[in-house]
Short mmCIF file of C-alpha atoms and ligand atoms in Angstrom, two decimals:
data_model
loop_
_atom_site.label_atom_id
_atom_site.label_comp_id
_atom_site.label_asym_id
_atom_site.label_seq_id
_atom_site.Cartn_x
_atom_site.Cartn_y
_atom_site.Cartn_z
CA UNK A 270 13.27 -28.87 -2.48
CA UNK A 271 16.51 -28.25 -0.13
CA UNK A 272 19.47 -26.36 -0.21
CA UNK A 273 20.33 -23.73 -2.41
CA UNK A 274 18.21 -20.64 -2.69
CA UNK A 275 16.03 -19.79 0.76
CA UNK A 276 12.81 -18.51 0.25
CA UNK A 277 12.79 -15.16 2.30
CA UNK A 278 9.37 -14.74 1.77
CA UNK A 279 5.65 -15.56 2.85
CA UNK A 280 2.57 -13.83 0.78
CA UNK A 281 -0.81 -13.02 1.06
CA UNK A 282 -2.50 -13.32 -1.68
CA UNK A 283 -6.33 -12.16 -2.87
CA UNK A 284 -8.05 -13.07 -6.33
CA UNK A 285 -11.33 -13.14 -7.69
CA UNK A 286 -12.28 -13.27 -11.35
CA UNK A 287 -16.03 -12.32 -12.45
CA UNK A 288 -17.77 -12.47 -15.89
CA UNK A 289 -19.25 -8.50 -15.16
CA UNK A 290 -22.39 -7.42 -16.35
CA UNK A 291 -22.44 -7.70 -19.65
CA UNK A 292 -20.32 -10.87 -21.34
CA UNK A 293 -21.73 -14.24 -21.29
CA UNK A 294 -18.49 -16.24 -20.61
CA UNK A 295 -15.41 -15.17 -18.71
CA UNK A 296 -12.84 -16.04 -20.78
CA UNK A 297 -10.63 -14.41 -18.19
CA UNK A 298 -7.98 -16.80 -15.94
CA UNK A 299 -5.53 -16.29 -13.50
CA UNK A 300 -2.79 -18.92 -11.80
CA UNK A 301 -0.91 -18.73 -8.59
CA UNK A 302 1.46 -20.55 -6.94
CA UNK A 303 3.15 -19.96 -3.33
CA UNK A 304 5.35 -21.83 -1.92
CA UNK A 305 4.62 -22.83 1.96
CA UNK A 306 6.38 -21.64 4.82
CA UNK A 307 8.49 -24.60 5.93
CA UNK A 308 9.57 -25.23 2.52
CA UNK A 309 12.68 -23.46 0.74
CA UNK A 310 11.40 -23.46 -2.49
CA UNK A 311 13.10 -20.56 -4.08
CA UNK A 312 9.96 -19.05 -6.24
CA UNK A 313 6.36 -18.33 -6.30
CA UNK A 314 4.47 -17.15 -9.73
CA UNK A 315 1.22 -15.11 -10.11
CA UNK A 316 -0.53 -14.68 -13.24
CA UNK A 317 -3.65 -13.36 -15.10
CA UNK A 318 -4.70 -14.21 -18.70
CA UNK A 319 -7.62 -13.20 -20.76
CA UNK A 320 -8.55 -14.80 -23.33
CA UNK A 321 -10.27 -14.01 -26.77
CA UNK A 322 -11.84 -15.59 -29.87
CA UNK A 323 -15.18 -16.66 -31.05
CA UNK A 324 -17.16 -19.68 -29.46
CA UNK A 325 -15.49 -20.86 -26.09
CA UNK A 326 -12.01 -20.03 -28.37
CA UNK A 327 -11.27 -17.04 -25.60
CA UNK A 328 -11.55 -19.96 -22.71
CA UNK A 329 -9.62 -22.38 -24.46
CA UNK A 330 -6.56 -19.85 -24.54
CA UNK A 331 -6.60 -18.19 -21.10
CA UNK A 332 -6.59 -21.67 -19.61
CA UNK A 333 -3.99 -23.23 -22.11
CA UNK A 334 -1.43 -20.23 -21.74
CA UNK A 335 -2.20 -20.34 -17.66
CA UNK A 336 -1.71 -24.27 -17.54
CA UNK A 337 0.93 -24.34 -19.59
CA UNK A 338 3.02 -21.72 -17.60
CA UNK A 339 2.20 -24.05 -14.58
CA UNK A 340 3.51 -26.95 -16.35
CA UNK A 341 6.67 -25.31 -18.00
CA UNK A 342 7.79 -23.67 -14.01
CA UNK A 343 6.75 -26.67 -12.66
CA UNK A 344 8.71 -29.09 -14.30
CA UNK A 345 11.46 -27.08 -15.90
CA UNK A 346 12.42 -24.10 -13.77
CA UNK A 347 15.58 -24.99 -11.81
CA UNK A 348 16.25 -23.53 -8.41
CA UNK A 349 19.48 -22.09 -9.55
CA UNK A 350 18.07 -20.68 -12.50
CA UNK A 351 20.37 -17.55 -13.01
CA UNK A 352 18.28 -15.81 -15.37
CA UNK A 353 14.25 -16.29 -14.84
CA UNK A 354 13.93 -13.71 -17.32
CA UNK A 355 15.02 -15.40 -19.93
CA UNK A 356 13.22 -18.22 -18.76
CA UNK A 357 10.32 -16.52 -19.34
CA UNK A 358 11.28 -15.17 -22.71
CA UNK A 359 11.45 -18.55 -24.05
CA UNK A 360 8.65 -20.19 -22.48
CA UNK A 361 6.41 -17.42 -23.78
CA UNK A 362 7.73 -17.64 -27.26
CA UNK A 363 6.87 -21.25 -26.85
CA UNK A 364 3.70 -21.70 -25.49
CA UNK A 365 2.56 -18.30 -28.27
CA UNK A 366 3.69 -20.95 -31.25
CA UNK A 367 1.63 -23.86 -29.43
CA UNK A 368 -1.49 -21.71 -29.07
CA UNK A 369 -0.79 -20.50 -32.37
CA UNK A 370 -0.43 -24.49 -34.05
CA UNK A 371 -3.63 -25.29 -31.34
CA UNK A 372 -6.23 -22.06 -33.25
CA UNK A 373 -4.99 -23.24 -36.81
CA UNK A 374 -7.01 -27.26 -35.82
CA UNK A 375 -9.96 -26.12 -35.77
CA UNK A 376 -12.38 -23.30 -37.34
CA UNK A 377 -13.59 -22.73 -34.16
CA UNK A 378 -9.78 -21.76 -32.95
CA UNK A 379 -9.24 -19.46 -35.41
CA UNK A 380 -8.61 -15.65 -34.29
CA UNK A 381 -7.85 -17.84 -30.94
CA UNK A 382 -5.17 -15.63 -28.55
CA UNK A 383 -4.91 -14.74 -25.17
CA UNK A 384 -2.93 -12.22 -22.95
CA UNK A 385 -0.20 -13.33 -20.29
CA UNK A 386 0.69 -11.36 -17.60
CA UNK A 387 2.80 -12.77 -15.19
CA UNK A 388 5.29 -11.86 -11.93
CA UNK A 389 7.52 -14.42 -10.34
CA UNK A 390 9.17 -14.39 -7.51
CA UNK A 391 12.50 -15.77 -8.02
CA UNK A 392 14.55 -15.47 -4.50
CA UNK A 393 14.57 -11.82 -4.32
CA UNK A 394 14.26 -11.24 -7.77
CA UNK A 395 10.67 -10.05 -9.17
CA UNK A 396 10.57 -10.95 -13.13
CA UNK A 397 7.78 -9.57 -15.09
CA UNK A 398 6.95 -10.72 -18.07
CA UNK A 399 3.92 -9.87 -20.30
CA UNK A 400 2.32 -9.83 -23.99
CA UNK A 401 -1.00 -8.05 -24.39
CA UNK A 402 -3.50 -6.04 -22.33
CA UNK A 403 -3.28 -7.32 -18.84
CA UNK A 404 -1.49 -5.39 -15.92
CA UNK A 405 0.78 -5.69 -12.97
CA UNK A 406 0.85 -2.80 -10.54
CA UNK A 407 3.39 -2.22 -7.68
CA UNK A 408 2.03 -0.53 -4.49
CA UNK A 409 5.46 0.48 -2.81
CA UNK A 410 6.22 3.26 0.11
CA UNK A 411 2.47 4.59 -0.98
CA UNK A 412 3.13 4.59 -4.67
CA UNK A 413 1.32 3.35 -7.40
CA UNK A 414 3.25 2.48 -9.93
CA UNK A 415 2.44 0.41 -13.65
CA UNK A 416 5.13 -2.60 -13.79
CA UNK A 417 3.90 -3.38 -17.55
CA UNK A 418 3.08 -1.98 -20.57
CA UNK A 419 0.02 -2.51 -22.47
CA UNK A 420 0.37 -4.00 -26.20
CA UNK A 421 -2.44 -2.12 -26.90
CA UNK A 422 -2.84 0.36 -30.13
CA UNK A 423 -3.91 3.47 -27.79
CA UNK A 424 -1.05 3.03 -25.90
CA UNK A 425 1.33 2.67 -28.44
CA UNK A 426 -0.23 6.10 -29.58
CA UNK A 427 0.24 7.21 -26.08
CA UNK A 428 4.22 5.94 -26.06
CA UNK A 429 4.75 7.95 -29.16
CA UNK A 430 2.84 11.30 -27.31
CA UNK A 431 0.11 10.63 -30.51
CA UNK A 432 -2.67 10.59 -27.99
CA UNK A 433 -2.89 11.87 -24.05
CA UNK A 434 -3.21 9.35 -20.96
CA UNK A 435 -7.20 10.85 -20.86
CA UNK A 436 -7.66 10.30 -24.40
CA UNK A 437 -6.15 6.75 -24.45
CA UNK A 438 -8.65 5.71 -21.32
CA UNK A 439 -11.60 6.64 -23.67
CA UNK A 440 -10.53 6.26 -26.80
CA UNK A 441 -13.46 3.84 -29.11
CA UNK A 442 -10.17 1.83 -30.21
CA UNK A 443 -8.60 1.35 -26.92
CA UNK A 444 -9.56 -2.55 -27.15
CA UNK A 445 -6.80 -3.12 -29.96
CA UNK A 446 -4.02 -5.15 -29.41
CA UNK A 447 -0.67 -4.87 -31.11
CA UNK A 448 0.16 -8.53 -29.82
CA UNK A 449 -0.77 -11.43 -27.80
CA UNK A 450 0.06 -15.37 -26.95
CA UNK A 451 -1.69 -17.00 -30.17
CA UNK A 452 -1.49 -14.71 -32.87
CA UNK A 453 0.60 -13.18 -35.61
CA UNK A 454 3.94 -13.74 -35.73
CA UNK A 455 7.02 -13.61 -33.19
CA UNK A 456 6.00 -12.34 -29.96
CA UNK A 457 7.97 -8.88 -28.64
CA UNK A 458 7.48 -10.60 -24.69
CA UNK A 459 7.82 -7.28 -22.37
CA UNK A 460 10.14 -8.28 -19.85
CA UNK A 461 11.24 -6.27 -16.48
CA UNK A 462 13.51 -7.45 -13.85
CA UNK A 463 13.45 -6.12 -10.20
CA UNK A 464 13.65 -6.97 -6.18
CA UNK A 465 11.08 -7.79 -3.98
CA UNK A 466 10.97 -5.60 -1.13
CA UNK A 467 8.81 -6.37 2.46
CA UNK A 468 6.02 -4.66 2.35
CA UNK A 469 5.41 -4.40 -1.40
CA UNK A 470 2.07 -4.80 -2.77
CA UNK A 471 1.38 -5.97 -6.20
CA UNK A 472 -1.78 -5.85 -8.34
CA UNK A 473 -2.56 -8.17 -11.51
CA UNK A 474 -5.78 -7.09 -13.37
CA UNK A 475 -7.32 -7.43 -17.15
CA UNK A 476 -8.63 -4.53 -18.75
CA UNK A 477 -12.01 -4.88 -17.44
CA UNK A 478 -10.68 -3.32 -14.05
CA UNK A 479 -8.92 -0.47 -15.58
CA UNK A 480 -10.99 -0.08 -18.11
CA UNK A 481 -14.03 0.67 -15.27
CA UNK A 482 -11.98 1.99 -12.55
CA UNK A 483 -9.86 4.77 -12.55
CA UNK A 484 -5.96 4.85 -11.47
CA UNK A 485 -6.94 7.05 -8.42
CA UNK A 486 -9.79 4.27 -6.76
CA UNK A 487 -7.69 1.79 -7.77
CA UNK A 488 -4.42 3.09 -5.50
CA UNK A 489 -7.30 4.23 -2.77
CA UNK A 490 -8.53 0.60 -2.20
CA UNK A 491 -5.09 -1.07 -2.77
CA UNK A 492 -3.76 1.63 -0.18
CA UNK A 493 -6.54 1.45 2.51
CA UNK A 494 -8.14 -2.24 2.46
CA UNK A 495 -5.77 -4.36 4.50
CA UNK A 496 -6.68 -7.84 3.59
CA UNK A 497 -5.73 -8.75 0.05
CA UNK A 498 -8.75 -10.61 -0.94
CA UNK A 499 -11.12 -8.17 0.24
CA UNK A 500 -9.27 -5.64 -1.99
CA UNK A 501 -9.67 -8.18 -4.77
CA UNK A 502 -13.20 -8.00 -4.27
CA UNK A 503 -13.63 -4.62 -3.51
CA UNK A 504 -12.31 -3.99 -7.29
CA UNK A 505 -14.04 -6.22 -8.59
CA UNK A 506 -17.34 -5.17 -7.35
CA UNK A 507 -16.42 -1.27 -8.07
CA UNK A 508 -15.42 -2.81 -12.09
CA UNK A 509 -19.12 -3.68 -11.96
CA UNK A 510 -20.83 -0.85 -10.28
CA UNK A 511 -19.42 1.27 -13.08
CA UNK A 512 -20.67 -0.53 -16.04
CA UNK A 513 -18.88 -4.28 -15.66
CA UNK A 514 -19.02 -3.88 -19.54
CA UNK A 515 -16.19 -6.77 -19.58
CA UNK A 516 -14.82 -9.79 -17.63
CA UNK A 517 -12.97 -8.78 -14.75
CA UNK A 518 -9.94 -10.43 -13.12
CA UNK A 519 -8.07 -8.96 -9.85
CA UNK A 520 -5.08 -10.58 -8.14
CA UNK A 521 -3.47 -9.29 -5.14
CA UNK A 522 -0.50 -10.14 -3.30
CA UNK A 523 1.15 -8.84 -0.50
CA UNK A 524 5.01 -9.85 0.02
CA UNK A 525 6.34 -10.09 3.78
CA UNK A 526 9.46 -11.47 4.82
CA UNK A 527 9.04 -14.51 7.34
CA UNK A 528 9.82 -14.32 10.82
CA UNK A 529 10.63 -16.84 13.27
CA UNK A 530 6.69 -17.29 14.52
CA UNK A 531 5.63 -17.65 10.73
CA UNK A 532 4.84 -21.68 11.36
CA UNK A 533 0.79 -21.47 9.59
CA UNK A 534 1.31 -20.28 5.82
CA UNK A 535 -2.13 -17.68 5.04
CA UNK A 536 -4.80 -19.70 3.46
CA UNK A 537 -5.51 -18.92 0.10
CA UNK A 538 -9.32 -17.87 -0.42
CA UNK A 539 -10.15 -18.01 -3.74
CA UNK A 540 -14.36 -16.92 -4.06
CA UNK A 541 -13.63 -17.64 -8.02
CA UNK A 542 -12.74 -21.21 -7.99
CA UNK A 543 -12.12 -23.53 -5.45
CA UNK A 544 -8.07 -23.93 -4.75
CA UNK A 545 -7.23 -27.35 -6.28
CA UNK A 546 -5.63 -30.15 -4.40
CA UNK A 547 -1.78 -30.53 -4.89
CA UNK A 548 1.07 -31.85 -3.28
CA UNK A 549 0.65 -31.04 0.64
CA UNK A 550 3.56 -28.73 1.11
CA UNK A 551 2.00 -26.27 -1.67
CA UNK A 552 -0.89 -23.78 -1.19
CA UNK A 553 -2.15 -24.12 -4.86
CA UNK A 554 -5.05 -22.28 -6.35
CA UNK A 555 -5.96 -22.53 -10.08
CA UNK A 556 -8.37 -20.43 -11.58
CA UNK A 557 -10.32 -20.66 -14.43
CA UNK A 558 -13.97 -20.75 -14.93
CA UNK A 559 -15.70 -22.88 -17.11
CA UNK A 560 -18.93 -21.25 -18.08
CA UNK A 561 -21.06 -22.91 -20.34
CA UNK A 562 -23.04 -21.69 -23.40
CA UNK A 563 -22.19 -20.39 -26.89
CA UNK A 564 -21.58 -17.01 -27.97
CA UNK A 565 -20.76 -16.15 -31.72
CA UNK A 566 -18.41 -13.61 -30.73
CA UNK A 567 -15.92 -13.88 -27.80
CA UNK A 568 -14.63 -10.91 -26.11
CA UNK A 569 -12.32 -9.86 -28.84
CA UNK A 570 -12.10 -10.55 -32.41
CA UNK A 571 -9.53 -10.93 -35.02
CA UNK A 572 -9.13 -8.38 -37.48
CA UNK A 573 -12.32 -6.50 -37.41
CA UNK A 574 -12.28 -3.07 -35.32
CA UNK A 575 -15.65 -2.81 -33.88
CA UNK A 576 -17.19 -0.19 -32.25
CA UNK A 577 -18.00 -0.43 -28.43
CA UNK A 578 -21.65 -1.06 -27.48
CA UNK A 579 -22.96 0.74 -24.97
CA UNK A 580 -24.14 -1.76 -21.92
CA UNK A 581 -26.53 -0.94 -20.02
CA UNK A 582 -25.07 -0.91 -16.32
CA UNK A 583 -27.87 -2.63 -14.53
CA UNK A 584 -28.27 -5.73 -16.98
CA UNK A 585 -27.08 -9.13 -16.65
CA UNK A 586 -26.49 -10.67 -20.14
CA UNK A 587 -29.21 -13.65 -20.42
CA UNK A 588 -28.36 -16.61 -23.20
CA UNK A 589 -31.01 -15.31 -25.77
CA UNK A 590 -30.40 -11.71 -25.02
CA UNK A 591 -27.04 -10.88 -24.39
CA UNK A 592 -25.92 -7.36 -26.14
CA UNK A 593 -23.21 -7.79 -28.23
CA UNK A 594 -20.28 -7.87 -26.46
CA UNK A 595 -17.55 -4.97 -26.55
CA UNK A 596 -15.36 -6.45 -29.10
CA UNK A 597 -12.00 -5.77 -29.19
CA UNK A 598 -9.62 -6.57 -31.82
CA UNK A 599 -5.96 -7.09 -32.59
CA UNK A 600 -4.26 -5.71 -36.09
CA UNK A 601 -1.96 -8.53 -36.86
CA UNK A 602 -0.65 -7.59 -40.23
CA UNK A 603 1.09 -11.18 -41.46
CA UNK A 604 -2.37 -13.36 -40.04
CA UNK A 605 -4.30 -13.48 -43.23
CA UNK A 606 -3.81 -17.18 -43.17
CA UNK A 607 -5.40 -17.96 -40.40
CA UNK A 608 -8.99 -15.94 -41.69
CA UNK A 609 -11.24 -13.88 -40.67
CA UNK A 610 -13.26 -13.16 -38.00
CA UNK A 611 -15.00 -16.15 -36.24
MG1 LIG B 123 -10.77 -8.18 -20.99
#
């Protein structure tokens, strides 16, 4: 890619994704893409999904909506494109009716969704956009700041000063969506625009980080721990330490301006998945786990509020003994079509 925008910036980036203690799959998946140094590609994406459904439905989606995204930037994002935003908008309104038209094929599909968080870096601009549960944080001048909002019941309670931050974090419903990539009708896609500054920090998790690990531990580690993917981990292993009652997911990325002796772009490590093999002048890393076995309930469900299980902190979830997984759910009014719970 030549002329037009310059890409100002290099990035470290950090990810690991881990099935916890307690689920049997990880229907979690993330995406990344950074453009190398000696290229002037104008944007770079980062993304976490996590999936839900019955079966391996809650795979299926977090690796559709993540692949797709790829595809649709990929091929269809123009260097000069004046308004990523809206980019975004649309491509998440399409790839919700695809994932939607994908769950209604099979049984198996049905109650099928997934969450989409994603942040690209668009020239200077920083374009958030995001349907479900997922997160993006900004670590700026020692700040931790939330760059989404959750679709989630509790916080909509929370939004309308129903329920307090403390209840929300512990509240039995705080699993319930209000919307995601693959069910109910027209999505609501939360959409922020903003710069990039040097020196920024970001943070993309699913809920089981936040879920496990308070707001405080989560700014200490992201504040203290230099090297992005050893933050990554460092999260990931405190998610688990506390319970790991869900799949966990942690992306972090540092942006830097280049300089002059930038000539080696940072590797990418990836502990989660191996990064895939792409066209040389890309660092490429795609994540998604493929974990085999059957469960009869994925890591949400359609429809049916559940209560949480209690998990016990120390066990790993064997095939023929796994505890029933925390359920969430999402309250779709207008799905009745598409059944019940798997
Ligand atoms: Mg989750």
């Amino acid at each position: 890619m030549t002329g037009g925008t310059s890409h100002r910036w290099r990035y470290r980036p950090g990810f690991l994704t881990d099935r916890g203690r307690a689920r049997e799959r990880n229907e979690d998946a993330f995406d990344l893409y950074v453009p190398d140094l000696d290229t002037d590609h104008p944007f770079a994406w980062f993304a976490v999904a996590d999936g839900m459904g019955g079966h391996d439905a809650g795979d299926v989606a977090s690796r559709y909506v993540t692949s797709a995204l790829r595809e649709a930037l990929l091929a269809e994002l123009e260097p000069g494109e004046p308004d990523p935003g809206a980019f975004l908008e649309r491509l998440f309104q399409r790839i919700h009716r695809d994932l939607v038209a994908l769950g209604g094929e099979t049984a198996a599909g049905r109650g099928m969704g997934s969450t989409l968080t994603v942040a690209l870096v668009h020239g200077d601009a920083l374009t958030v956009a995001h349907v479900g549960d997922s997160r993006l944080y900004r670590l700026r001048d020692g700040r931790l700041e939330p760059r989404t909002e959750d679709h989630s019941w509790v916080a909509e309670q929370r939004r309308r000063g129903l329920l307090t931050e403390a209840e929300a974090e512990r509240h039995a419903e705080r699993n319930v969506l209000t919307q995601c990539l693959g069910l109910g009708g027209p999505l609501d896609v939360f959409l922020s625009r903003g710069r990039v500054r040097h020196g920024d920090r970001y943070l993309l998790a699913s809920d089981g980080l936040y879920n496990e690990v308070d707001a405080d531990t989560i700014h200490r580690v992201l504040a203290e721990e230099g090297d992005p993917q050893r933050a990554a981990r460092r999260l990931v292993e405190l998610a688990n330490a506390a319970g790991g009652s869900d799949n966990v997911t942690t992306m972090v990325f540092d942006v830097l301006e280049k300089t002059p002796g930038d000539t080696v772009a940072e590797p990418v490590a990836s502990e989660a998945a191996p990064a895939a093999g792409g066209p040389s002048k890309w660092l490429i890393a795609l994540g998604a786990l493929v974990v085999a076995g059957g469960l009869a309930m994925g890591a949400r469900g359609l429809l049916v509020p559940a209560s949480p299980t209690p998990v016990p902190a120390d066990t790993v979830a064997a095939a023929d003994s796994a505890p029933a997984p925390r359920d969430s759910t999402i309250a779709i009014p207008d799905d009745a079509n598409r059944g019940g719970t798997p």
